[in-house]
mmCIF file of C-alpha atoms and ligand atoms in Angstrom:
data_model
loop_
_atom_site.group_PDB
_atom_site.id
_atom_site.type_symbol
_atom_site.label_atom_id
_atom_site.label_comp_id
_atom_site.label_asym_id
_atom_site.label_seq_id
_atom_site.Cartn_x
_atom_site.Cartn_y
_atom_site.Cartn_z
ATOM 1 C CA MET A 1 -0.195 0.337 0.004
ATOM 2 C CA GLU A 2 1.143 3.003 -0.828
ATOM 3 C CA LYS A 3 1.968 5.626 1.698
ATOM 4 C CA ILE A 4 0.148 8.811 2.684
ATOM 5 C CA ASP A 5 2.466 11.923 2.626
ATOM 6 C CA LEU A 6 1.088 13.110 5.572
ATOM 7 C CA ARG A 7 2.607 16.960 5.350
ATOM 8 C CA SER A 8 0.062 17.146 2.526
ATOM 9 C CA LEU A 9 -2.778 16.600 4.490
ATOM 10 C CA ASN A 10 -5.529 19.222 5.369
ATOM 11 C CA PHE A 11 -6.209 19.939 8.483
ATOM 12 C CA ASP A 12 -9.359 18.026 7.795
ATOM 13 C CA GLU A 13 -8.241 15.501 5.817
ATOM 14 C CA LEU A 14 -5.922 14.858 9.227
ATOM 15 C CA CYS A 15 -9.215 14.824 11.166
ATOM 16 C CA ALA A 16 -10.813 12.044 9.080
ATOM 17 C CA PHE A 17 -6.991 9.524 8.690
ATOM 18 C CA MET A 18 -6.236 9.801 12.411
ATOM 19 C CA GLU A 19 -9.689 7.997 13.173
ATOM 20 C CA GLU A 20 -8.953 5.827 10.421
ATOM 21 C CA LEU A 21 -6.286 5.049 12.679
ATOM 22 C CA GLY A 22 -8.358 5.097 15.744
ATOM 23 C CA GLU A 23 -7.017 8.320 18.010
ATOM 24 C CA LYS A 24 -8.643 10.430 19.309
ATOM 25 C CA LYS A 25 -9.711 14.073 17.887
ATOM 26 C CA PHE A 26 -7.450 16.266 19.621
ATOM 27 C CA ARG A 27 -4.792 13.998 18.241
ATOM 28 C CA ALA A 28 -4.750 16.093 14.679
ATOM 29 C CA GLY A 29 -4.771 19.135 16.826
ATOM 30 C CA GLN A 30 -1.125 18.001 18.039
ATOM 31 C CA VAL A 31 0.392 16.399 14.152
ATOM 32 C CA TYR A 32 -0.786 18.906 12.282
ATOM 33 C CA ASP A 33 1.178 21.710 14.963
ATOM 34 C CA TRP A 34 4.165 19.376 14.483
ATOM 35 C CA LEU A 35 3.982 19.198 10.919
ATOM 36 C CA HIS A 36 2.539 22.752 9.898
ATOM 37 C CA VAL A 37 3.643 25.499 13.487
ATOM 38 C CA LYS A 38 6.916 23.844 14.710
ATOM 39 C CA LEU A 39 7.341 22.458 11.180
ATOM 40 C CA ALA A 40 8.433 19.512 12.057
ATOM 41 C CA SER A 41 10.962 16.827 9.723
ATOM 42 C CA SER A 42 10.712 13.534 11.567
ATOM 43 C CA ILE A 43 7.499 11.505 13.623
ATOM 44 C CA ASP A 44 9.992 11.285 16.002
ATOM 45 C CA GLU A 45 10.404 14.472 17.077
ATOM 46 C CA MET A 46 6.638 14.572 17.021
ATOM 47 C CA THR A 47 7.232 14.092 21.845
ATOM 48 C CA ASN A 48 4.052 15.002 22.694
ATOM 49 C CA LEU A 49 2.316 11.227 20.955
ATOM 50 C CA SER A 50 2.899 8.178 22.561
ATOM 51 C CA LYS A 51 5.886 5.789 21.053
ATOM 52 C CA ASP A 52 2.856 3.646 19.266
ATOM 53 C CA LEU A 53 0.954 6.344 17.568
ATOM 54 C CA ARG A 54 4.585 7.558 16.301
ATOM 55 C CA GLU A 55 5.216 3.902 14.627
ATOM 56 C CA LYS A 56 1.348 3.477 13.387
ATOM 57 C CA LEU A 57 2.282 6.916 11.290
ATOM 58 C CA LYS A 58 5.644 5.995 10.441
ATOM 59 C CA SER A 59 4.653 2.448 8.950
ATOM 60 C CA LYS A 60 1.901 4.736 7.221
ATOM 61 C CA THR A 61 3.077 7.672 6.524
ATOM 62 C CA THR A 62 6.379 9.394 4.597
ATOM 63 C CA LEU A 63 7.109 12.942 5.557
ATOM 64 C CA VAL A 64 8.617 14.807 3.038
ATOM 65 C CA THR A 65 11.532 17.297 4.180
ATOM 66 C CA LEU A 66 13.380 19.736 1.418
ATOM 67 C CA LYS A 67 17.442 18.810 2.057
ATOM 68 C CA PRO A 68 19.138 22.296 0.681
ATOM 69 C CA VAL A 69 22.567 21.674 -1.296
ATOM 70 C CA GLU A 70 23.029 24.875 -1.719
ATOM 71 C CA VAL A 71 22.808 28.320 0.407
ATOM 72 C CA LEU A 72 24.032 32.166 -1.360
ATOM 73 C CA THR A 73 23.229 35.019 -0.032
ATOM 74 C CA SER A 74 23.907 38.464 -1.084
ATOM 75 C CA GLN A 75 25.900 40.514 -0.111
ATOM 76 C CA ILE A 76 24.696 44.262 -0.978
ATOM 77 C CA ASP A 77 20.497 43.606 0.059
ATOM 78 C CA GLY A 78 20.455 40.087 1.925
ATOM 79 C CA THR A 79 18.377 38.395 -0.715
ATOM 80 C CA SER A 80 18.778 34.322 -0.156
ATOM 81 C CA LYS A 81 18.958 31.956 -3.108
ATOM 82 C CA TYR A 82 17.749 28.135 -1.711
ATOM 83 C CA LEU A 83 19.191 24.501 -4.359
ATOM 84 C CA PHE A 84 16.660 22.089 -2.445
ATOM 85 C CA GLU A 85 16.970 18.641 -3.326
ATOM 86 C CA LEU A 86 13.710 16.205 -3.793
ATOM 87 C CA PRO A 87 12.977 14.114 -1.699
ATOM 88 C CA ASP A 88 13.079 11.697 -5.369
ATOM 89 C CA GLY A 89 16.547 13.359 -5.764
ATOM 90 C CA ASN A 90 15.260 16.206 -8.415
ATOM 91 C CA ILE A 91 16.566 20.014 -7.300
ATOM 92 C CA VAL A 92 14.658 22.881 -7.351
ATOM 93 C CA GLU A 93 15.085 26.976 -6.586
ATOM 94 C CA SER A 94 13.504 28.987 -4.176
ATOM 95 C CA VAL A 95 14.171 33.044 -3.394
ATOM 96 C CA LEU A 96 13.946 34.699 0.571
ATOM 97 C CA MET A 97 14.319 38.339 -0.435
ATOM 98 C CA LEU A 98 14.154 40.609 3.044
ATOM 99 C CA TYR A 99 11.471 44.233 2.582
ATOM 100 C CA LYS A 100 11.159 46.252 4.959
ATOM 101 C CA HIS A 101 7.750 45.388 4.826
ATOM 102 C CA GLY A 102 8.307 42.170 5.450
ATOM 103 C CA ASN A 103 9.927 39.133 4.996
ATOM 104 C CA SER A 104 9.126 36.947 1.011
ATOM 105 C CA VAL A 105 9.620 33.885 -0.427
ATOM 106 C CA CYS A 106 9.463 33.082 -3.850
ATOM 107 C CA ILE A 107 8.189 29.966 -4.283
ATOM 108 C CA SER A 108 8.322 27.231 -7.286
ATOM 109 C CA THR A 109 6.068 25.617 -8.156
ATOM 110 C CA GLN A 110 6.859 22.341 -10.953
ATOM 111 C CA VAL A 111 10.322 20.650 -11.480
ATOM 112 C CA GLY A 112 11.209 22.352 -15.015
ATOM 113 C CA CYS A 113 8.205 24.050 -16.561
ATOM 114 C CA ARG A 114 5.977 23.516 -19.874
ATOM 115 C CA MET A 115 5.136 26.585 -20.694
ATOM 116 C CA GLY A 116 8.349 26.787 -23.651
ATOM 117 C CA CYS A 117 8.647 31.492 -22.845
ATOM 118 C CA LYS A 118 11.079 32.077 -24.632
ATOM 119 C CA PHE A 119 13.422 33.899 -22.230
ATOM 120 C CA CYS A 120 13.220 31.694 -19.348
ATOM 121 C CA ALA A 121 16.203 28.864 -18.327
ATOM 122 C CA SER A 122 13.230 27.164 -15.776
ATOM 123 C CA THR A 123 11.115 26.143 -19.385
ATOM 124 C CA LEU A 124 14.627 25.252 -21.339
ATOM 125 C CA ASP A 125 14.037 21.214 -20.607
ATOM 126 C CA GLY A 126 9.868 20.712 -20.518
ATOM 127 C CA ARG A 127 8.474 19.621 -17.212
ATOM 128 C CA VAL A 128 9.959 17.102 -14.928
ATOM 129 C CA ARG A 129 7.104 17.283 -12.480
ATOM 130 C CA ASN A 130 4.213 18.766 -10.757
ATOM 131 C CA LEU A 131 5.436 19.485 -6.546
ATOM 132 C CA GLU A 132 2.941 17.895 -4.409
ATOM 133 C CA PRO A 133 1.322 20.532 -1.549
ATOM 134 C CA SER A 134 3.922 19.474 0.838
ATOM 135 C CA GLU A 135 6.941 20.500 -1.253
ATOM 136 C CA MET A 136 5.593 24.040 -1.665
ATOM 137 C CA LEU A 137 5.429 23.994 2.420
ATOM 138 C CA GLU A 138 8.127 22.393 3.219
ATOM 139 C CA GLU A 139 9.875 25.131 0.720
ATOM 140 C CA VAL A 140 8.543 27.492 2.958
ATOM 141 C CA TYR A 141 9.273 26.026 5.747
ATOM 142 C CA GLU A 142 13.066 24.858 5.349
ATOM 143 C CA ILE A 143 13.832 28.082 4.477
ATOM 144 C CA GLN A 144 12.060 30.130 7.764
ATOM 145 C CA LYS A 145 14.402 27.073 9.625
ATOM 146 C CA LEU A 146 18.043 27.879 8.017
ATOM 147 C CA SER A 147 17.276 31.811 7.986
ATOM 148 C CA GLY A 148 15.559 32.157 11.990
ATOM 149 C CA LYS A 149 13.633 34.547 9.760
ATOM 150 C CA ARG A 150 9.438 35.082 9.817
ATOM 151 C CA VAL A 151 8.227 34.843 6.224
ATOM 152 C CA SER A 152 5.004 36.996 5.945
ATOM 153 C CA ASN A 153 4.992 36.837 2.019
ATOM 154 C CA VAL A 154 4.491 34.239 -0.491
ATOM 155 C CA VAL A 155 4.586 34.705 -4.571
ATOM 156 C CA LEU A 156 4.335 31.933 -6.349
ATOM 157 C CA MET A 157 7.171 32.988 -9.162
ATOM 158 C CA GLY A 158 9.284 30.608 -9.650
ATOM 159 C CA SER A 159 10.057 28.060 -12.005
ATOM 160 C CA GLY A 160 6.173 26.346 -13.363
ATOM 161 C CA GLU A 161 3.448 27.201 -13.922
ATOM 162 C CA PRO A 162 0.965 27.498 -10.622
ATOM 163 C CA LEU A 163 -2.034 27.477 -13.074
ATOM 164 C CA ASP A 164 -0.609 23.766 -14.630
ATOM 165 C CA ASN A 165 -0.792 22.039 -11.447
ATOM 166 C CA PHE A 166 -3.528 23.399 -10.007
ATOM 167 C CA ASP A 167 -4.721 21.130 -7.322
ATOM 168 C CA ASN A 168 -1.875 21.012 -5.726
ATOM 169 C CA VAL A 169 -1.418 24.659 -5.829
ATOM 170 C CA LEU A 170 -4.857 25.370 -4.287
ATOM 171 C CA LYS A 171 -4.582 23.253 -1.146
ATOM 172 C CA PHE A 172 -0.652 24.209 -0.959
ATOM 173 C CA LEU A 173 -2.802 27.608 -0.571
ATOM 174 C CA ASP A 174 -5.419 26.385 2.009
ATOM 175 C CA LEU A 175 -2.188 24.945 3.997
ATOM 176 C CA ILE A 176 0.284 28.007 4.420
ATOM 177 C CA SER A 177 -2.797 30.187 5.069
ATOM 178 C CA ASN A 178 -4.844 28.016 7.280
ATOM 179 C CA ASP A 179 -4.906 29.223 10.463
ATOM 180 C CA LYS A 180 -4.297 26.436 12.554
ATOM 181 C CA GLY A 181 -0.694 26.501 10.243
ATOM 182 C CA LEU A 182 1.637 29.652 9.652
ATOM 183 C CA ASN A 183 -1.255 31.423 9.032
ATOM 184 C CA ILE A 184 0.305 33.218 6.792
ATOM 185 C CA SER A 185 -2.452 35.317 4.885
ATOM 186 C CA GLU A 186 -4.142 35.173 1.697
ATOM 187 C CA ARG A 187 -4.251 39.062 0.481
ATOM 188 C CA ASN A 188 -0.046 37.894 1.159
ATOM 189 C CA LEU A 189 -0.130 35.071 -0.823
ATOM 190 C CA THR A 190 0.761 36.023 -5.127
ATOM 191 C CA LEU A 191 -0.067 33.379 -7.746
ATOM 192 C CA SER A 192 1.813 34.540 -10.791
ATOM 193 C CA THR A 193 0.678 32.615 -13.687
ATOM 194 C CA CYS A 194 1.574 32.868 -18.243
ATOM 195 C CA GLY A 195 -2.019 33.113 -18.503
ATOM 196 C CA ILE A 196 -4.141 29.896 -19.202
ATOM 197 C CA VAL A 197 -7.932 31.294 -19.319
ATOM 198 C CA PRO A 198 -10.117 28.829 -18.043
ATOM 199 C CA LYS A 199 -7.752 28.460 -14.820
ATOM 200 C CA ILE A 200 -8.050 31.848 -13.972
ATOM 201 C CA TYR A 201 -12.083 31.556 -14.092
ATOM 202 C CA GLU A 202 -12.017 28.979 -12.147
ATOM 203 C CA LEU A 203 -9.589 30.215 -9.892
ATOM 204 C CA ALA A 204 -11.524 33.613 -9.454
ATOM 205 C CA ASP A 205 -14.392 30.615 -8.861
ATOM 206 C CA LYS A 206 -13.463 29.925 -5.136
ATOM 207 C CA GLU A 207 -13.350 33.464 -3.953
ATOM 208 C CA LEU A 208 -9.354 33.811 -2.596
ATOM 209 C CA ALA A 209 -8.456 36.539 -1.220
ATOM 210 C CA ILE A 210 -4.418 35.662 -3.159
ATOM 211 C CA THR A 211 -3.509 38.460 -5.984
ATOM 212 C CA LEU A 212 -2.975 36.989 -9.633
ATOM 213 C CA ALA A 213 -0.164 38.090 -10.816
ATOM 214 C CA ILE A 214 -0.296 37.845 -14.397
ATOM 215 C CA SER A 215 2.663 37.384 -17.399
ATOM 216 C CA LEU A 216 1.449 39.281 -19.779
ATOM 217 C CA HIS A 217 4.766 40.766 -21.519
ATOM 218 C CA ALA A 218 2.781 42.573 -24.743
ATOM 219 C CA ALA A 219 -0.288 44.669 -25.363
ATOM 220 C CA ASP A 220 -0.393 42.779 -29.497
ATOM 221 C CA ASP A 221 -1.641 39.331 -29.404
ATOM 222 C CA GLU A 222 1.793 38.907 -32.389
ATOM 223 C CA THR A 223 4.562 40.068 -30.181
ATOM 224 C CA ARG A 224 2.855 38.127 -27.115
ATOM 225 C CA LYS A 225 3.183 34.966 -29.933
ATOM 226 C CA SER A 226 6.653 35.848 -30.440
ATOM 227 C CA LEU A 227 7.850 34.877 -26.693
ATOM 228 C CA MET A 228 4.937 33.184 -25.306
ATOM 229 C CA PRO A 229 4.345 29.732 -26.664
ATOM 230 C CA ILE A 230 0.969 29.967 -24.990
ATOM 231 C CA ALA A 231 -0.518 32.845 -26.620
ATOM 232 C CA ASN A 232 -1.471 30.625 -29.891
ATOM 233 C CA LYS A 233 -4.043 29.422 -26.877
ATOM 234 C CA TYR A 234 -5.820 31.756 -24.909
ATOM 235 C CA ASN A 235 -5.419 36.193 -27.167
ATOM 236 C CA ILE A 236 -5.439 39.303 -24.573
ATOM 237 C CA LYS A 237 -8.552 39.596 -24.947
ATOM 238 C CA GLU A 238 -9.710 36.475 -23.409
ATOM 239 C CA ILE A 239 -7.368 36.846 -21.225
ATOM 240 C CA MET A 240 -8.408 40.542 -19.884
ATOM 241 C CA ASP A 241 -11.746 39.565 -19.363
ATOM 242 C CA ALA A 242 -10.943 36.439 -17.428
ATOM 243 C CA CYS A 243 -9.003 39.287 -14.750
ATOM 244 C CA ASP A 244 -12.115 41.941 -15.374
ATOM 245 C CA TYR A 245 -14.140 38.634 -13.256
ATOM 246 C CA TYR A 246 -10.982 37.654 -11.308
ATOM 247 C CA TYR A 247 -11.627 41.290 -9.583
ATOM 248 C CA LYS A 248 -15.090 41.443 -9.607
ATOM 249 C CA LYS A 249 -15.193 38.049 -6.911
ATOM 250 C CA THR A 250 -13.018 38.351 -5.705
ATOM 251 C CA GLY A 251 -11.907 42.586 -4.921
ATOM 252 C CA ARG A 252 -7.878 42.242 -5.608
ATOM 253 C CA ARG A 253 -5.809 44.476 -8.105
ATOM 254 C CA ILE A 254 -4.528 42.347 -10.829
ATOM 255 C CA SER A 255 -1.093 42.820 -11.045
ATOM 256 C CA PHE A 256 0.455 42.424 -15.334
ATOM 257 C CA GLU A 257 3.878 41.447 -15.231
ATOM 258 C CA TYR A 258 5.905 42.856 -18.544
ATOM 259 C CA SER A 259 9.311 41.493 -18.947
ATOM 260 C CA LEU A 260 10.790 44.216 -21.484
ATOM 261 C CA VAL A 261 12.790 43.145 -23.585
ATOM 262 C CA SER A 262 15.164 45.366 -25.682
ATOM 263 C CA LYS A 263 13.674 45.885 -29.699
ATOM 264 C CA VAL A 264 11.089 43.472 -28.644
ATOM 265 C CA ASN A 265 8.558 45.429 -26.628
ATOM 266 C CA ASP A 266 10.010 48.158 -24.574
ATOM 267 C CA ASN A 267 9.125 50.910 -27.615
ATOM 268 C CA LEU A 268 6.763 53.596 -26.183
ATOM 269 C CA THR A 269 4.264 51.996 -29.345
ATOM 270 C CA GLU A 270 4.312 49.327 -27.123
ATOM 271 C CA ALA A 271 3.631 51.215 -24.484
ATOM 272 C CA LYS A 272 0.900 53.405 -25.949
ATOM 273 C CA LYS A 273 -1.060 49.719 -26.538
ATOM 274 C CA LEU A 274 -0.773 48.408 -22.707
ATOM 275 C CA ALA A 275 -2.211 52.150 -21.879
ATOM 276 C CA LEU A 276 -4.584 51.136 -23.845
ATOM 277 C CA LEU A 277 -4.973 48.165 -22.757
ATOM 278 C CA VAL A 278 -5.350 48.936 -19.343
ATOM 279 C CA GLU A 279 -7.118 52.270 -19.242
ATOM 280 C CA GLY A 280 -9.676 52.058 -16.460
ATOM 281 C CA LYS A 281 -8.294 48.643 -14.634
ATOM 282 C CA ASN A 282 -7.942 48.711 -11.131
ATOM 283 C CA CYS A 283 -4.644 47.187 -12.483
ATOM 284 C CA HIS A 284 -0.491 47.375 -11.034
ATOM 285 C CA ILE A 285 1.964 47.267 -13.935
ATOM 286 C CA ASN A 286 5.033 45.796 -12.056
ATOM 287 C CA LEU A 287 8.060 46.327 -14.899
ATOM 288 C CA ILE A 288 10.971 43.849 -15.201
ATOM 289 C CA PRO A 289 13.991 44.392 -17.290
ATOM 290 C CA VAL A 290 14.456 40.909 -19.371
ATOM 291 C CA ASN A 291 17.570 39.241 -16.871
ATOM 292 C CA PRO A 292 19.300 37.818 -20.067
ATOM 293 C CA ILE A 293 20.427 34.189 -20.318
ATOM 294 C CA LYS A 294 22.968 32.275 -21.838
ATOM 295 C CA GLU A 295 20.395 29.927 -24.524
ATOM 296 C CA ARG A 296 19.073 33.009 -25.929
ATOM 297 C CA ASP A 297 20.017 36.470 -27.524
ATOM 298 C CA TYR A 298 17.562 39.339 -25.699
ATOM 299 C CA LYS A 299 18.776 42.229 -23.771
ATOM 300 C CA GLN A 300 18.274 44.872 -21.960
ATOM 301 C CA GLY A 301 17.874 47.673 -23.611
ATOM 302 C CA THR A 302 18.955 50.324 -21.355
ATOM 303 C CA THR A 303 18.164 52.921 -18.777
ATOM 304 C CA GLU A 304 17.271 55.749 -20.175
ATOM 305 C CA GLU A 305 14.791 52.899 -22.694
ATOM 306 C CA ILE A 306 13.102 51.663 -19.838
ATOM 307 C CA LEU A 307 12.425 55.042 -17.908
ATOM 308 C CA LYS A 308 11.285 56.591 -20.682
ATOM 309 C CA PHE A 309 8.114 53.192 -21.356
ATOM 310 C CA LYS A 310 7.868 54.126 -17.751
ATOM 311 C CA ASN A 311 7.240 57.588 -17.570
ATOM 312 C CA PHE A 312 4.638 57.014 -20.297
ATOM 313 C CA LEU A 313 2.854 54.589 -18.054
ATOM 314 C CA GLU A 314 3.194 56.799 -15.648
ATOM 315 C CA LYS A 315 1.915 60.134 -17.089
ATOM 316 C CA LYS A 316 -0.957 58.082 -18.105
ATOM 317 C CA ARG A 317 -2.080 57.701 -14.149
ATOM 318 C CA ILE A 318 -1.193 54.273 -14.115
ATOM 319 C CA ASN A 319 0.771 52.132 -10.979
ATOM 320 C CA VAL A 320 3.616 51.464 -12.434
ATOM 321 C CA THR A 321 7.133 49.947 -10.720
ATOM 322 C CA ILE A 322 9.979 48.805 -11.911
ATOM 323 C CA ARG A 323 11.142 44.909 -10.361
ATOM 324 C CA ARG A 324 14.324 46.093 -8.505
ATOM 325 C CA GLU A 325 16.945 43.373 -9.263
ATOM 326 C CA MET A 326 17.611 41.808 -6.242
ATOM 327 C CA GLY A 327 20.371 39.888 -5.046
ATOM 328 C CA ARG A 328 21.774 41.452 -8.060
ATOM 329 C CA ASP A 329 25.976 39.849 -6.655
ATOM 330 C CA ILE A 330 24.030 35.896 -7.180
ATOM 331 C CA ASN A 331 21.888 36.954 -9.892
ATOM 332 C CA GLY A 332 20.708 34.774 -12.417
ATOM 333 C CA ALA A 333 17.928 34.410 -14.043
ATOM 334 C CA CYS A 334 15.120 32.346 -12.481
ATOM 335 C CA GLY A 335 16.036 28.921 -13.128
ATOM 336 C CA GLN A 336 19.216 29.069 -14.120
ATOM 337 C CA LEU A 337 20.981 27.457 -10.852
ATOM 338 C CA ARG A 338 18.656 25.578 -10.647
ATOM 339 C CA LYS A 339 19.633 24.101 -14.617
ATOM 340 C CA SER A 340 23.562 25.087 -13.694
ATOM 341 C CA PHE A 341 23.474 23.038 -10.849
ATOM 342 C CA ILE A 342 21.901 20.265 -12.217
ATOM 343 C CA THR A 343 25.115 19.764 -15.809
ATOM 344 C CA LYS A 344 27.764 20.580 -13.298
ATOM 345 C CA ARG A 345 26.020 17.815 -11.355
ATOM 346 C CA GLU A 346 25.473 15.718 -14.729
ATOM 347 C CA ASN A 347 29.443 16.244 -15.352
ATOM 348 C CA GLY A 348 30.424 15.247 -11.958
ATOM 349 C CA LEU A 349 31.840 18.302 -10.980
ATOM 350 C CA GLU A 350 32.966 19.152 -7.877
ATOM 351 C CA GLU A 351 30.722 21.781 -5.991
ATOM 352 C CA GLU A 352 32.598 24.337 -5.597
HETATM 353 N N1 SAH B 401 4.382 29.927 -14.982
HETATM 354 C C1 SAH B 401 4.662 31.658 -13.929
HETATM 355 C C2 SAH B 401 6.029 32.415 -12.841
HETATM 356 C C3 SAH B 401 6.892 32.079 -14.044
HETATM 357 S S1 SAH B 401 8.766 33.109 -13.084
HETATM 358 C C4 SAH B 401 3.712 32.666 -15.150
HETATM 359 O O1 SAH B 401 4.502 32.801 -16.650
HETATM 360 O O2 SAH B 401 3.818 33.490 -14.225
HETATM 361 C C5 SAH B 401 7.697 35.207 -12.352
HETATM 362 C C6 SAH B 401 8.223 35.645 -13.856
HETATM 363 O O3 SAH B 401 9.098 36.062 -14.049
HETATM 364 C C7 SAH B 401 6.595 35.722 -15.339
HETATM 365 O O4 SAH B 401 6.102 37.211 -15.077
HETATM 366 C C8 SAH B 401 8.148 35.001 -16.143
HETATM 367 O O5 SAH B 401 8.041 35.456 -16.854
HETATM 368 C C9 SAH B 401 8.918 36.287 -15.507
HETATM 369 N N2 SAH B 401 10.650 35.691 -16.344
HETATM 370 C C10 SAH B 401 11.541 34.507 -16.159
HETATM 371 N N3 SAH B 401 11.949 34.268 -16.760
HETATM 372 C C11 SAH B 401 12.595 35.671 -17.448
HETATM 373 C C12 SAH B 401 14.156 36.224 -17.184
HETATM 374 N N4 SAH B 401 14.711 36.180 -18.011
HETATM 375 N N5 SAH B 401 13.665 37.844 -17.563
HETATM 376 C C13 SAH B 401 13.185 38.304 -16.968
HETATM 377 N N6 SAH B 401 11.596 37.356 -16.067
HETATM 378 C C14 SAH B 401 11.012 36.965 -16.642
#
């Protein structure tokens, strides 16, 4: 019989499981507390449970933990990048960013990605598999334990497409925001998607108070198709309609990510189109100067060009910011650290 992934059970499921084991209800609360507040990494740590119950749990369940294999910390702003090994040996990348308003963790939702965005390092070798809720939780939990810092915000903006791993991501959101667990408010959770339209509607219907970030990256379908294969499936109009629906259902302001790629989408004609697209919407635009990857020939424009783009939108009274580059000295684009680690491992090279 396959063992149960204990940390992926939500509170109700854990209650049902403990009942199946013939245990009293309050035991579920104790176990949940060990898993999601005390962040236990073994059943043996759960010392207020009887030895007999611990043995039962060990025989019927697995407790997923991630192992840090590399941690890089920026000397400039304290940003840390973590490479974690999953129980099956796969590697994922997560980031801790320290802001004045709190500590934010960026997590991966899949090993690799199958969306194929042209400028993104996470997708170069396709998708290996989805992450389990326990594995996404562990990205946050391990960072909290290793850094000694309380995590107040989580962004699903690492490797993977969250809406391509919908059920596990929903469960993760439930577990991380549960008041019996780490209790991170839904308002402090952000999910970023390349725009899988039917799933945006499905998410909206859950009426969660999480922020939806859309990777737009272009204001017309032709340019978008040249950067993102998903644009062949859903057009911008369909995405905007889904965003309107999300806003109507949740009242949450939509965030649009726009990676500025020199000579592709960063001139004023594009800025004008973008302004028209979001006119009158309660939204925020996050400009990301593209982070070049060696496998592709995309470049950043000059600072002057980037500011021109931003100023144009500002004059149109659009909320716009340029994403601050965190941890410049340890920087690599999303997924690049993982990729170079795997290449080194495959070649049998020692880690420096
Ligand atoms: N699959 C999700 C999360 C991806 S990563 C999504 O598509 O939204 C978060 C953001 O970083 C996305 O907007 C993504 O398009 C962007 N991104 C990825 N690689 C980048 C790079 N090299 N330079 C700039 N932005 C990048």
